[in-house]
Coordinates of C-alpha atoms in Angstrom, one line a residue:
N146 CA 0.2 0.1 0.3
E147 CA 2.8 2.2 0.6
V148 CA 3.9 2.3 -3.6
H149 CA 0.7 2.1 -4.7
P150 CA -1.9 3.0 -1.8
C151 CA -5.7 2.1 -1.7
S152 CA -8.1 4.9 -2.8
G153 CA -11.2 4.4 -0.8
A154 CA -12.6 2.4 1.7
S155 CA -13.3 -0.1 -1.0
G156 CA -10.0 -1.4 -1.5
H157 CA -8.1 -1.9 -4.7
H158 CA -10.1 -2.7 -7.9
V159 CA -9.1 -6.1 -9.6
I160 CA -9.6 -6.9 -12.7
N161 CA -8.5 -10.9 -13.9
M162 CA -7.3 -10.5 -17.6
G163 CA -6.6 -14.0 -18.4
V164 CA -6.9 -16.2 -21.2
P165 CA -6.5 -20.0 -20.8
G166 CA -3.8 -21.9 -22.8
K167 CA -2.0 -18.1 -24.1
T168 CA 1.8 -18.5 -24.5
S169 CA 4.1 -14.9 -23.7
S170 CA 3.7 -14.7 -27.6
F171 CA 0.5 -13.9 -27.7
W172 CA 0.3 -11.5 -24.7
V173 CA 3.1 -9.6 -26.6
G174 CA 0.9 -8.8 -29.9
Q175 CA -1.9 -7.8 -26.7
L176 CA 0.4 -5.4 -24.7
G177 CA 0.7 -3.8 -28.2
S178 CA -2.2 -2.9 -28.9
W179 CA -3.6 -2.2 -25.5
Q180 CA -0.3 0.3 -24.9
N181 CA -1.7 3.3 -27.0
N182 CA -5.3 3.4 -25.1
P183 CA -4.5 5.0 -21.7
E184 CA -8.3 4.0 -21.1
H185 CA -7.5 0.2 -20.6
P186 CA -7.1 -1.3 -18.0
I187 CA -3.8 -2.2 -17.9
N188 CA -2.4 1.3 -18.3
L189 CA -4.4 1.6 -14.8
A190 CA -2.6 -0.7 -13.2
D191 CA -0.9 -0.9 -9.9
L192 CA 0.2 -4.7 -9.9
I193 CA 0.1 -7.0 -12.4
I194 CA 0.7 -10.7 -12.3
V195 CA 1.6 -12.8 -15.4
D196 CA 1.5 -16.6 -15.4
T197 CA 2.7 -18.2 -19.0
A198 CA 5.1 -20.7 -17.8
V199 CA 3.2 -24.2 -18.3
N200 CA 1.6 -22.6 -21.9
D201 CA 5.3 -21.5 -22.8
M202 CA 6.7 -24.4 -22.6
K203 CA 4.2 -26.9 -23.3
D204 CA 2.5 -24.5 -26.5
Q205 CA 5.2 -22.5 -27.9
K206 CA 7.3 -23.4 -30.8
G207 CA 11.1 -22.8 -30.0
G208 CA 10.7 -24.1 -26.3
A209 CA 13.2 -22.3 -24.0
S210 CA 14.4 -19.7 -26.6
A211 CA 11.6 -18.7 -27.0
A212 CA 9.9 -18.5 -23.6
L213 CA 13.1 -16.5 -22.7
Y214 CA 12.6 -14.0 -25.9
Y215 CA 8.9 -13.5 -25.5
T216 CA 9.3 -12.9 -21.5
E217 CA 12.1 -10.3 -22.5
L218 CA 9.3 -8.4 -24.9
M219 CA 6.4 -8.6 -22.7
L220 CA 8.8 -7.1 -19.8
R221 CA 10.1 -4.3 -21.9
Q222 CA 6.5 -3.5 -22.6
L223 CA 5.4 -3.6 -18.8
L224 CA 8.3 -1.9 -17.8
P225 CA 7.6 1.9 -19.0
L226 CA 4.2 2.0 -18.4
K227 CA 3.5 5.3 -17.2
R228 CA 1.9 3.9 -13.6
R229 CA 5.1 1.9 -13.2
P230 CA 3.2 -1.5 -12.0
T231 CA 4.5 -3.8 -9.5
L232 CA 5.4 -7.0 -12.0
M233 CA 5.2 -10.0 -10.8
W234 CA 6.1 -13.6 -12.9
A235 CA 3.8 -16.4 -11.3
T236 CA 3.7 -20.4 -11.9
V237 CA 0.1 -21.5 -10.3
S238 CA -0.4 -24.2 -12.3
W239 CA 1.7 -27.6 -12.4
R240 CA 1.4 -30.3 -15.2
P241 CA 3.3 -33.6 -14.0
V242 CA 6.1 -35.2 -16.7
L243 CA 4.7 -38.4 -17.3
V244 CA 7.7 -41.5 -17.5
R245 CA 6.4 -44.7 -18.8
G246 CA 2.8 -43.5 -17.9
R247 CA 3.2 -42.4 -14.2
A248 CA 4.2 -38.8 -12.9
P249 CA 7.0 -38.6 -11.0
G250 CA 6.6 -35.4 -8.8
Y251 CA 8.5 -33.1 -11.3
S252 CA 6.6 -30.8 -13.9
K253 CA 7.7 -28.9 -17.4
D254 CA 7.4 -26.0 -17.4
A255 CA 9.2 -22.3 -18.8
T256 CA 9.5 -21.1 -15.1
Q257 CA 13.8 -21.8 -15.2
F258 CA 13.8 -20.6 -18.4
Q259 CA 12.1 -17.2 -17.5
L260 CA 14.1 -16.2 -14.6
P261 CA 17.6 -15.2 -16.7
V262 CA 15.7 -12.1 -18.1
L263 CA 13.2 -11.9 -14.8
K264 CA 16.3 -11.5 -12.5
Y265 CA 18.4 -9.1 -14.9
Y266 CA 15.1 -7.0 -14.7
G267 CA 14.9 -7.1 -11.0
V268 CA 11.2 -8.5 -11.1
A269 CA 9.5 -11.2 -9.1
Q270 CA 8.9 -15.0 -9.8
V271 CA 6.6 -16.9 -7.4
S272 CA 6.7 -20.7 -8.0

């Protein structure tokens, strides 16, 4: 609340703009179209939570290098937003990697490939 205080008794306004099954490359395109609209919720946000790790690894052609590339593009679009929102990359879903038809207790996502670029830009990653 110190950086982005609540405005009034109602607290923070929350908008879930999540779309299931979308990769970072999808969001790069969306952000490009939203940036020039000052009334779009992305330009009014105090906190932006991004969760693309599972889809980036599962669906995106190029795997790890594409996840790294599009994560950086997203950061470069989000960091200069006028309100300077707090950014957080999250991995909130889990997909097991099957070995001989059984889940051994680890998952396949792009978390480890997103981390170097997030660290470079000083953005939190929560898994």
